[in-house]
mmCIF file of C-alpha atoms in Angstrom:
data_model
loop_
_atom_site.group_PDB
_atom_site.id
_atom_site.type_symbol
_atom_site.label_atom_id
_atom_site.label_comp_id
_atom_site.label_asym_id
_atom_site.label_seq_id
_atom_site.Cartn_x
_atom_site.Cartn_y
_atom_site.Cartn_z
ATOM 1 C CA UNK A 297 210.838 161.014 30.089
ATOM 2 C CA UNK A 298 213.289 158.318 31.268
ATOM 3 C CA UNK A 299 216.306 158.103 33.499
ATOM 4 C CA UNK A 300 218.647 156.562 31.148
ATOM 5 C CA UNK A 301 221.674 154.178 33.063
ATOM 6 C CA UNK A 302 225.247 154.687 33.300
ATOM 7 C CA UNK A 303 225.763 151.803 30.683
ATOM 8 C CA UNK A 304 223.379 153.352 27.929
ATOM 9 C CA UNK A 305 224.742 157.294 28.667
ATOM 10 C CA UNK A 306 227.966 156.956 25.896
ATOM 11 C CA UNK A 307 225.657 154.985 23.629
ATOM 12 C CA UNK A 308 223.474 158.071 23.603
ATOM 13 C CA UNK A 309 226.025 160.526 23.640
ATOM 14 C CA UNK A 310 227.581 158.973 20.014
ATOM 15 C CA UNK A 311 224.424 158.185 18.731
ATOM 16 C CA UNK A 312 223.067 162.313 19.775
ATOM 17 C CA UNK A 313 225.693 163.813 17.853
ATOM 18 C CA UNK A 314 225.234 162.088 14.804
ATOM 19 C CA UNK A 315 221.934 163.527 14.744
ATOM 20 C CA UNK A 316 222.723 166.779 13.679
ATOM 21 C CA UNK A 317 220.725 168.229 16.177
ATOM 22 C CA UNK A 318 220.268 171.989 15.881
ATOM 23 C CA UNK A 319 221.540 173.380 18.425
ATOM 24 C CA UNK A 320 223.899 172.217 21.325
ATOM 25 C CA UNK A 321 225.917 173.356 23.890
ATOM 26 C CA UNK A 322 227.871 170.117 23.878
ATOM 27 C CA UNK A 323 231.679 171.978 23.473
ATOM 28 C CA UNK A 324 233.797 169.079 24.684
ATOM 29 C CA UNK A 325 235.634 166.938 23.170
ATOM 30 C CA UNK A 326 234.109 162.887 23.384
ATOM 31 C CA UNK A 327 237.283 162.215 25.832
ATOM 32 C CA UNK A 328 236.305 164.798 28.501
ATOM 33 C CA UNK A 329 232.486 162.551 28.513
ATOM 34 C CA UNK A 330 234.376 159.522 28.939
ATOM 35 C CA UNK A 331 236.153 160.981 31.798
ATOM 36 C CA UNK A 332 232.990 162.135 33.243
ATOM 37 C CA UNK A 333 231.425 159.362 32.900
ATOM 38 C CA UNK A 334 234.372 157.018 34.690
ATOM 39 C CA UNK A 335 233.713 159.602 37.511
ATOM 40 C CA UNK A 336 230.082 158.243 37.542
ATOM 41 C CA UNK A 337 229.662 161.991 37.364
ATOM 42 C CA UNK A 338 226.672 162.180 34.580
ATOM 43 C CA UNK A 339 223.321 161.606 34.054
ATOM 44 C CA UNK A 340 220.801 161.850 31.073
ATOM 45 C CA UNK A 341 217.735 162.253 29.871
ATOM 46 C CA UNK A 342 216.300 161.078 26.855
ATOM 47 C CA UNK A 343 213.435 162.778 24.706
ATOM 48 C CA UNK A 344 211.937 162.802 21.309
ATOM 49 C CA UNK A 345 213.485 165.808 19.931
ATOM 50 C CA UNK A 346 216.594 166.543 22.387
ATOM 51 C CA UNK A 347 218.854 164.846 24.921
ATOM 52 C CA UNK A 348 219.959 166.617 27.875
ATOM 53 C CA UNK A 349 223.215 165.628 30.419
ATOM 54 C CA UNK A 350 223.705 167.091 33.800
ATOM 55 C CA UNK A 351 227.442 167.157 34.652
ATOM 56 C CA UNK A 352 227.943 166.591 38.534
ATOM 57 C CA UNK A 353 230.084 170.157 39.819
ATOM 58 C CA UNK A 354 230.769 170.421 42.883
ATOM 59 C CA UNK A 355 228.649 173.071 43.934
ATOM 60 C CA UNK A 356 226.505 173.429 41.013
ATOM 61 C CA UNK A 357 225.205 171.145 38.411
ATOM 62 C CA UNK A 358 226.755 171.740 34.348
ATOM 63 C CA UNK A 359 223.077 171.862 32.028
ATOM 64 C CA UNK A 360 224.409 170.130 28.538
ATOM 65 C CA UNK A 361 221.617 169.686 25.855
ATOM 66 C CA UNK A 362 221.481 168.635 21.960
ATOM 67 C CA UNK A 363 217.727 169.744 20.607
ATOM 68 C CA UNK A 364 216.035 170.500 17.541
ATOM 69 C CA UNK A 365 214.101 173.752 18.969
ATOM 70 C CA UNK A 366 214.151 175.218 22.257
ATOM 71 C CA UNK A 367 211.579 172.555 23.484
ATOM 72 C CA UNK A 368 214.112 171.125 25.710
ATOM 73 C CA UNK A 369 214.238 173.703 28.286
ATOM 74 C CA UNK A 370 210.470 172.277 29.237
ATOM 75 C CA UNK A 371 212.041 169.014 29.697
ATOM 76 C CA UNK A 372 214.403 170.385 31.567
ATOM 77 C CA UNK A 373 211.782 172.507 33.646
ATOM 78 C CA UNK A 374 210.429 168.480 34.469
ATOM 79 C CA UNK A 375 213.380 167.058 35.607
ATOM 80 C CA UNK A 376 214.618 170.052 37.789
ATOM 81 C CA UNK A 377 211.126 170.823 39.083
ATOM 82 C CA UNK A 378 211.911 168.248 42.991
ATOM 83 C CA UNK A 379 215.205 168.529 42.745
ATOM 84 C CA UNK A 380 216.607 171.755 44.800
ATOM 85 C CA UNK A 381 219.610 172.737 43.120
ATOM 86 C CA UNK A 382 221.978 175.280 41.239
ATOM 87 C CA UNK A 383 222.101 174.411 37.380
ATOM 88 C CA UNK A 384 224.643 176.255 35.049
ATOM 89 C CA UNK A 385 223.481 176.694 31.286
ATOM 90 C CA UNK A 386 226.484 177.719 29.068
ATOM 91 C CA UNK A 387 225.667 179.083 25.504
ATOM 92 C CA UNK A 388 228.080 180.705 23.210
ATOM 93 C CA UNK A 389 226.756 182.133 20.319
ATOM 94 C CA UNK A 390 227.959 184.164 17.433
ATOM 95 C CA UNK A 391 225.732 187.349 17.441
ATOM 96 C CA UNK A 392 223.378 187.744 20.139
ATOM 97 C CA UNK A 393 220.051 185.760 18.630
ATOM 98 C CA UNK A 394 217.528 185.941 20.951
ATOM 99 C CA UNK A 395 216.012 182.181 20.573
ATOM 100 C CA UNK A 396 218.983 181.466 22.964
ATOM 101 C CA UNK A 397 217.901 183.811 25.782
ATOM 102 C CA UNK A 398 216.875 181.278 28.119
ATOM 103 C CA UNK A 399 215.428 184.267 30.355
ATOM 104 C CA UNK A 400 212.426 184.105 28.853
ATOM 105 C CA UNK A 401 211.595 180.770 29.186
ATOM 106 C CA UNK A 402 212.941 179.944 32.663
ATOM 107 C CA UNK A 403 213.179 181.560 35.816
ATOM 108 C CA UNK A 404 217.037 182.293 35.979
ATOM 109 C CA UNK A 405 218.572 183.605 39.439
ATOM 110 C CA UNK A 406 220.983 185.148 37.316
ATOM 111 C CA UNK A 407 222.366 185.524 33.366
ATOM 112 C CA UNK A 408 226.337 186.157 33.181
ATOM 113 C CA UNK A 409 227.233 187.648 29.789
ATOM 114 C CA UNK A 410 231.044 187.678 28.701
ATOM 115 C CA UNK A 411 232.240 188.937 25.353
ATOM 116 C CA UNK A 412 235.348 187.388 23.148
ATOM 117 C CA UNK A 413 237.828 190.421 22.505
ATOM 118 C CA UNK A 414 240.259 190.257 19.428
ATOM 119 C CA UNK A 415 243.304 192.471 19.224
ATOM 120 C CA UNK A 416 244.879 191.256 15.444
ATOM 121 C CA UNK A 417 248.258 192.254 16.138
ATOM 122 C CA UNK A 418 247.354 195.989 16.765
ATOM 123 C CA UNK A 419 249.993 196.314 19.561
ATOM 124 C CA UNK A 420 252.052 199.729 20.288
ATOM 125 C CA UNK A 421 255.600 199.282 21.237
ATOM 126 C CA UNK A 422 255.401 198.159 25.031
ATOM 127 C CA UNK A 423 258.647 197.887 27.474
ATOM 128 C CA UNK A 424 258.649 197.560 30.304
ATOM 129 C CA UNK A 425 260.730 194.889 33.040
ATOM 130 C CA UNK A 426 258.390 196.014 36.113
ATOM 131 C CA UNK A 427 257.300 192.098 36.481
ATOM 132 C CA UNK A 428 258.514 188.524 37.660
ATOM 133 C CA UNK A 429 257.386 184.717 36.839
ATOM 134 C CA UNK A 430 255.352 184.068 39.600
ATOM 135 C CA UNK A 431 256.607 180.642 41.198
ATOM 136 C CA UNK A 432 255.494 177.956 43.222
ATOM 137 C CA UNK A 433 256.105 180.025 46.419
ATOM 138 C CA UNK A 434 252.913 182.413 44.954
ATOM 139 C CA UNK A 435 250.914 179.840 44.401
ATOM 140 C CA UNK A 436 248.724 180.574 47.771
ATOM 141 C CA UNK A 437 248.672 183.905 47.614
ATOM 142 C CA UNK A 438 247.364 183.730 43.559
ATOM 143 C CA UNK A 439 244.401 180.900 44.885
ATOM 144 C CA UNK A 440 243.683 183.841 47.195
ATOM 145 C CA UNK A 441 243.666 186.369 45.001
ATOM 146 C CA UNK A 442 241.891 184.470 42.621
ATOM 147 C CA UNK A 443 239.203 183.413 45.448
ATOM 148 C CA UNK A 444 238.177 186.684 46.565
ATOM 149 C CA UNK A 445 238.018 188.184 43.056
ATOM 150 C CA UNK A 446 236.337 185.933 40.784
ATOM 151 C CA UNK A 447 233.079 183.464 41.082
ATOM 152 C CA UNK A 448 233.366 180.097 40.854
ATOM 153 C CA UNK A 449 230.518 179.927 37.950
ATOM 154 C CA UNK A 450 231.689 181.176 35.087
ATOM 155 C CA UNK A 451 234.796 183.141 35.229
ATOM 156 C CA UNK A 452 236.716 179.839 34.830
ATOM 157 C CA UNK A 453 239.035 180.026 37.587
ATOM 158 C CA UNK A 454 242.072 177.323 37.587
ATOM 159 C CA UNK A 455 242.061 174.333 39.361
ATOM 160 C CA UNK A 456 245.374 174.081 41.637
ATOM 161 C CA UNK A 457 246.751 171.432 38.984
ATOM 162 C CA UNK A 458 245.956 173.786 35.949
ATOM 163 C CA UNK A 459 247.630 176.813 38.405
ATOM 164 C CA UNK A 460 250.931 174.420 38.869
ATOM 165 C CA UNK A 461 251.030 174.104 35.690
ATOM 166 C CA UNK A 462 251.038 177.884 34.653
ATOM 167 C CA UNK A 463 253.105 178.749 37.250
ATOM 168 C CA UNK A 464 255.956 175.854 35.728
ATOM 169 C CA UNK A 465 255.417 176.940 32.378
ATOM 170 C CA UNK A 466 256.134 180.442 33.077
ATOM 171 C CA UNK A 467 252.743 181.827 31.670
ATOM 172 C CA UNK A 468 252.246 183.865 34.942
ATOM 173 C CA UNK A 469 253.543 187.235 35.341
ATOM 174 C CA UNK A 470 253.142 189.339 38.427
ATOM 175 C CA UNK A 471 253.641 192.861 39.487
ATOM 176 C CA UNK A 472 255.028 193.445 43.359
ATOM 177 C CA UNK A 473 254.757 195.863 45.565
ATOM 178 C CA UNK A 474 257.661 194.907 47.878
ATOM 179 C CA UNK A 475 256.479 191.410 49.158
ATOM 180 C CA UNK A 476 252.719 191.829 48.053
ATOM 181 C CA UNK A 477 251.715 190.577 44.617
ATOM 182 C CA UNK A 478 249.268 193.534 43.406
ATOM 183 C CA UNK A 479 248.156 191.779 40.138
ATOM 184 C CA UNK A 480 249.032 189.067 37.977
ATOM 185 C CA UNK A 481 247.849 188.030 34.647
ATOM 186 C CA UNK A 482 247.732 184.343 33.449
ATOM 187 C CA UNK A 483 247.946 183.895 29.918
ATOM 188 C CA UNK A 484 247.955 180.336 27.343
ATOM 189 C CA UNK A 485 250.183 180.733 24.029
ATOM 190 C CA UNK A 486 250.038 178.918 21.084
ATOM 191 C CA UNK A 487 253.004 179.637 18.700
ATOM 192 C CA UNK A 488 251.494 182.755 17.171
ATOM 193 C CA UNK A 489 248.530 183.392 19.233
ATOM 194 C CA UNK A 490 247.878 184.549 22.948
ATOM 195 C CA UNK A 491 245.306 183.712 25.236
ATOM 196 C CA UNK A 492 244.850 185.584 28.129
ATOM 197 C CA UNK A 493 242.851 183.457 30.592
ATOM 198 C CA UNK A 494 243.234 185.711 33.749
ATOM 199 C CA UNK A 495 243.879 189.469 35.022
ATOM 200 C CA UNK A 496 243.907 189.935 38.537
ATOM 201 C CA UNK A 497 244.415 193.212 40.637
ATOM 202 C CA UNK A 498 244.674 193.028 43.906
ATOM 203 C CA UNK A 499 241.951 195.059 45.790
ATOM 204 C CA UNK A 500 243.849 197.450 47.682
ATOM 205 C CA UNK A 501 245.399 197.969 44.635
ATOM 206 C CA UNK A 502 242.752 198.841 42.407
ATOM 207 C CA UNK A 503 242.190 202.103 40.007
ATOM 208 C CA UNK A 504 246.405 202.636 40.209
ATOM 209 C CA UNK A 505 246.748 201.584 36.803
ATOM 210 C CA UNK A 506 248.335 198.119 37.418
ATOM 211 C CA UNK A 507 246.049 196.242 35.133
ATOM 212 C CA UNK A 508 247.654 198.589 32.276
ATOM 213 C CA UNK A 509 250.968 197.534 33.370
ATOM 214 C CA UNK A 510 250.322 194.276 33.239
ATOM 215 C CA UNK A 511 248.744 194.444 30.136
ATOM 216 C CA UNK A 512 252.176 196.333 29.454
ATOM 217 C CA UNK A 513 254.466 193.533 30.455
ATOM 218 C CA UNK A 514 251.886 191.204 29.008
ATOM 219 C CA UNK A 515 252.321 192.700 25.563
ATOM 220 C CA UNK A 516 256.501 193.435 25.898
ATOM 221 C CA UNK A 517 256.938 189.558 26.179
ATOM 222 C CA UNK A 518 254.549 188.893 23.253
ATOM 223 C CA UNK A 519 255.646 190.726 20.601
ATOM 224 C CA UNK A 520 255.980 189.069 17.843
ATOM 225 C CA UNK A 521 252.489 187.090 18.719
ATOM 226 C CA UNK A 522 250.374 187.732 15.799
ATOM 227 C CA UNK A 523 246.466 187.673 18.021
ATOM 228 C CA UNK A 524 245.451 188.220 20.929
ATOM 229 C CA UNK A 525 241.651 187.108 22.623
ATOM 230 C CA UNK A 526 239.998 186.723 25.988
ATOM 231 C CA UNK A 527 236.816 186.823 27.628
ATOM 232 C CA UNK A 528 235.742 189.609 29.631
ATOM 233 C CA UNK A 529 232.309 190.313 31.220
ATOM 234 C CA UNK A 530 230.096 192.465 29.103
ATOM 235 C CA UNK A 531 229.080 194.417 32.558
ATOM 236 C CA UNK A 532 232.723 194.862 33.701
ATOM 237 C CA UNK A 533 233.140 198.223 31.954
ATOM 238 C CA UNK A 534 236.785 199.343 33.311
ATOM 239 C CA UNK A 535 237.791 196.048 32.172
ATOM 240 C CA UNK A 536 236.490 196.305 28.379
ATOM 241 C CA UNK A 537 237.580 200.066 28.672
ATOM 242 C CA UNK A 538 241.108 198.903 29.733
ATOM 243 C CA UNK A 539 241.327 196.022 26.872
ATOM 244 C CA UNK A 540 238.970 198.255 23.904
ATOM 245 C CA UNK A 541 240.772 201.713 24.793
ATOM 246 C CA UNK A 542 244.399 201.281 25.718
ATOM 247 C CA UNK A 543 244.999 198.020 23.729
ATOM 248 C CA UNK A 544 243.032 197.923 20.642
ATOM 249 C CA UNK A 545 241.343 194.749 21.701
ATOM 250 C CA UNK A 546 237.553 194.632 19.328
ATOM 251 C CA UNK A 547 234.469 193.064 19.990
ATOM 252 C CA UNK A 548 234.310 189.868 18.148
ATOM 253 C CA UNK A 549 230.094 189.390 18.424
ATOM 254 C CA UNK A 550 231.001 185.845 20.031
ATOM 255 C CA UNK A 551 228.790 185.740 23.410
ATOM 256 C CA UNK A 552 229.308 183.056 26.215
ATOM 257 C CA UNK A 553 226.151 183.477 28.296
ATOM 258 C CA UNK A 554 225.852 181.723 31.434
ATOM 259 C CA UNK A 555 222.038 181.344 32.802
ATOM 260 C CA UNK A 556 222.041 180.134 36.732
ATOM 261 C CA UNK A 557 218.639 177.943 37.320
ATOM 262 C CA UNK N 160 240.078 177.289 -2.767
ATOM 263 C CA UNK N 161 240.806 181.002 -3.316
ATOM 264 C CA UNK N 162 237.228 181.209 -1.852
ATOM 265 C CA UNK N 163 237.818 178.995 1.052
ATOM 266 C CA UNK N 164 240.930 181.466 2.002
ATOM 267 C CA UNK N 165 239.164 184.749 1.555
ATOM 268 C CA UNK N 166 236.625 182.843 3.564
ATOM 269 C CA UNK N 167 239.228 182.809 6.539
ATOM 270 C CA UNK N 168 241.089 186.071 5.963
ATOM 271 C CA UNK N 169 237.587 188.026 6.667
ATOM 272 C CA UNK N 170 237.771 185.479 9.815
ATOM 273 C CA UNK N 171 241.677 186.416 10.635
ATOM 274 C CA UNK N 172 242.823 188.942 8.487
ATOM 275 C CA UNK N 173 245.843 189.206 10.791
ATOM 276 C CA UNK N 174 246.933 185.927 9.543
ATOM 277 C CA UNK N 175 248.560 184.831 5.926
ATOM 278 C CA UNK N 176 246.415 181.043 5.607
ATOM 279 C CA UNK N 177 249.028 180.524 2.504
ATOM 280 C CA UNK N 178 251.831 180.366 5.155
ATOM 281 C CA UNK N 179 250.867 177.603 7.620
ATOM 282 C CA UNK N 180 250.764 173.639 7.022
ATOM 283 C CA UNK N 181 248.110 173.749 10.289
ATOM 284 C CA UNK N 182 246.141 176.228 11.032
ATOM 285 C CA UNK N 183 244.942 175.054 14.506
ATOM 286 C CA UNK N 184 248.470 174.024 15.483
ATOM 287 C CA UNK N 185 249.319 177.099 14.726
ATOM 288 C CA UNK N 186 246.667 179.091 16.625
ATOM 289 C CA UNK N 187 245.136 180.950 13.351
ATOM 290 C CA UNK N 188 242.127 178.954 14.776
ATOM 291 C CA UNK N 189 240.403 178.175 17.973
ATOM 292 C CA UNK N 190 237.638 176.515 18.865
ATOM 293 C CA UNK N 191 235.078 179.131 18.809
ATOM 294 C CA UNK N 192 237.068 180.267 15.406
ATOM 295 C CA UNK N 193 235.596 176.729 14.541
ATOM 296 C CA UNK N 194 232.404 177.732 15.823
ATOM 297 C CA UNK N 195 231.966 180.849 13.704
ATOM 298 C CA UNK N 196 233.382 178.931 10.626
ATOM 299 C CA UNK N 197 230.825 176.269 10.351
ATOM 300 C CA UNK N 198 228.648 179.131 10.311
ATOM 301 C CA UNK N 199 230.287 180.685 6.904
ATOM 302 C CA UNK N 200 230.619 178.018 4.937
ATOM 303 C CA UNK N 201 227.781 176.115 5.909
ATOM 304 C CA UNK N 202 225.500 179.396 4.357
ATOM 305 C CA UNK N 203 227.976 179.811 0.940
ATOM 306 C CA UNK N 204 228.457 176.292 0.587
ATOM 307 C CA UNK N 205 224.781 175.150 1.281
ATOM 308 C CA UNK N 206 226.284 172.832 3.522
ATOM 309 C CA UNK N 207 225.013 170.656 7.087
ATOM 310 C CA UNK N 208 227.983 169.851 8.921
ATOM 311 C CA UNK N 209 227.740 166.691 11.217
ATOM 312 C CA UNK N 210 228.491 167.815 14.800
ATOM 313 C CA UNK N 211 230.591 164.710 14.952
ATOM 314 C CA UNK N 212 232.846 166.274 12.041
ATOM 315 C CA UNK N 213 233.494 169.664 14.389
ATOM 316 C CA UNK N 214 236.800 168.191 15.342
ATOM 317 C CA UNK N 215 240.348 170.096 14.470
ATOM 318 C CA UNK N 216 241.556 167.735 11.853
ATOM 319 C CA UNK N 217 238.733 168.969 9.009
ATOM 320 C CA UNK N 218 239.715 172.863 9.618
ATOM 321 C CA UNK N 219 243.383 172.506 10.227
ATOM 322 C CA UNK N 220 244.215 172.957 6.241
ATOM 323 C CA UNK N 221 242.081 174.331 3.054
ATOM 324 C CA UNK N 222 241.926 170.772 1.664
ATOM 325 C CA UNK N 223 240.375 169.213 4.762
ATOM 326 C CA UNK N 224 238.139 172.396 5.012
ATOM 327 C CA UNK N 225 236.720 171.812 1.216
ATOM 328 C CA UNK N 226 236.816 167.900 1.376
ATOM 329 C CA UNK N 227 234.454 168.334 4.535
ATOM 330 C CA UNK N 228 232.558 170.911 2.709
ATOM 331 C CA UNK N 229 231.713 168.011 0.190
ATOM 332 C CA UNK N 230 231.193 165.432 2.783
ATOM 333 C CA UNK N 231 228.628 167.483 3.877
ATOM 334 C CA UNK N 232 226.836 168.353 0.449
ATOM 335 C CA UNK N 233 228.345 171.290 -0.321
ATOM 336 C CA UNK N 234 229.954 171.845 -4.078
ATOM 337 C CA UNK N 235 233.243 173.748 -4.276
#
């Protein structure tokens, strides 16, 4: 094993994914390395069979890795073993093969498991004008909301910038009870094809139904949107029930598992 | 070609592939669409796609799909 220098780190990053390693968790684009790499926030290891980067979070450190077996988790078990930290593995995977259950080859605090939901255009007619744009007077209240609801690791949350820019390009819509906001939903289009990136009830609010309506007013401003995906935790069953049940979302067999050294 | 289509309307039946000059401009295909696409044709085509060849611009029509599929030793 050898601590490889800033200098060498894009060399080996080009020169890796030529290899046609077999697998890889390596998702980004080659820009987003270059960025991380200004930020002098990477560092890798080099070994015979698989490369492995650790991206710099700031309360966690990002596990990247291009092998030809699962071999590399031992080097990885090497350079973690003095170093007292929280490491993030992200794997998606089409099906749910178990060589890529980490579990049984490290210790994991914890394994997060979302799946990708599909709804192909299977929408009933929805209308409903309960809901507003949130705006950049919400913006607090949503990083609150946002906070207390979701974890840091894994459930993606947006950075203030990324929540700006929602809120300008009107792809956040809230419901209110007078002044309160009891949910919101943030969602990313793309001319035919909706994203939704974020549902958010407010916990006082909870179990009244609002997710539905904003899945309602979610659906009345996207109707002539042809698909519809997101992510939702396999062990957040009023959630899939909501998204399965009430608005013919399907299970895709596309797993994004997160394993937390 | 026909194969390359039917090919993507098992992947996104909801979508007509005839009808769009970019299908990841368009959205008929994200990134983890890509994912599960290198998958298909790389077991009917017999073909290894380069990781370095994963980028938008080889899935975003049916010709750039089947010239990578050669690129990559596969025969259409």
């Amino acid at each position: 094993m050898s601590m490889i220098t800033k200098e060498q780190i894009y060399h080996l990053y080009t020169e890796a994914i030529q290899k046609k390693y077999r697998y890889s968790n390596c998702y980004f684009q080659p820009q987003r390395f270059e960025e991380w790499l200004k930020e002098d926030a990477v560092s890798c290891y080099s070994f015979e069979n698989s490369i492995i980067f650790l991206l710099n979070e700031t309360d966690h450190i990002k596990v990247f890795f291009m092998s030809d077996d699962f071999e590399w988790i031992n080097n990885f078990k090497i350079i973690v073993e003095n170093i007292q930290n929280i490491y993030v593995i992200e794997i998606v995977t089409k099906g749910d093969p178990e060589c890529y259950d980490l579990s049984t080859k490290i210790r994991c605090r914890e394994i997060i498991k979302y799946e990708r939901l599909r709804n192909g255009g299977e929408i009933s007619e929805s209308k409903t004008d309960e809901y507003f744009y949130c705006t950049e007077k919400d913006h607090k209240i949503l990083r609150e909301m946002m906070d207390s609801t979701f974890r840091p690791i894994g459930d993606h949350i947006p950075s203030d910038i990324e929540l700006d820019g929602f809120i300008k390009s009107k792809s956040i819509i809230g419901i209110y009870d007078n002044e309160s906001i009891a949910g919101f939903i943030i969602f990313e289009d793309t001319k035919k094809t909706s994203y939704v990136r974020m549902l958010c009830v407010n916990e006082k609010y909870r179990g009244k139904g609002i997710g539905n309506k904003l899945m309602q007013c979610y659906f009345s401003i996207h109707k002539d949107f042809k698909s519809f995906t997101l992510w939702c935790r396999a062990d957040n069953t009023p959630a899939l029930n909501l998204y399965i049940n009430k608005w013919n979302y399907k299970k895709e067999n596309l797993y994004n598992y997160i394993f937390i050294v | 070609m026909e194969e390359i289509y039917k090919i993507l309307s098992e992947l996104r039946p909801e979508f007509d592939f005839t009808d769009s000059d970019d299908f990841v401009e368009d959205g008929y295909l994200d990134s983890f669409d890509i994912i599960s696409l290198v998958s298909a044709i790389e077991e009917k085509y017999n073909a290894k796609i380069d990781g370095l060849d994963v980028v938008p611009e080889n899935f975003c029509t049916v010709e750039a799909i089947a010239a990578l599929i050669r690129k990559s030793g596969g025969t259409i």
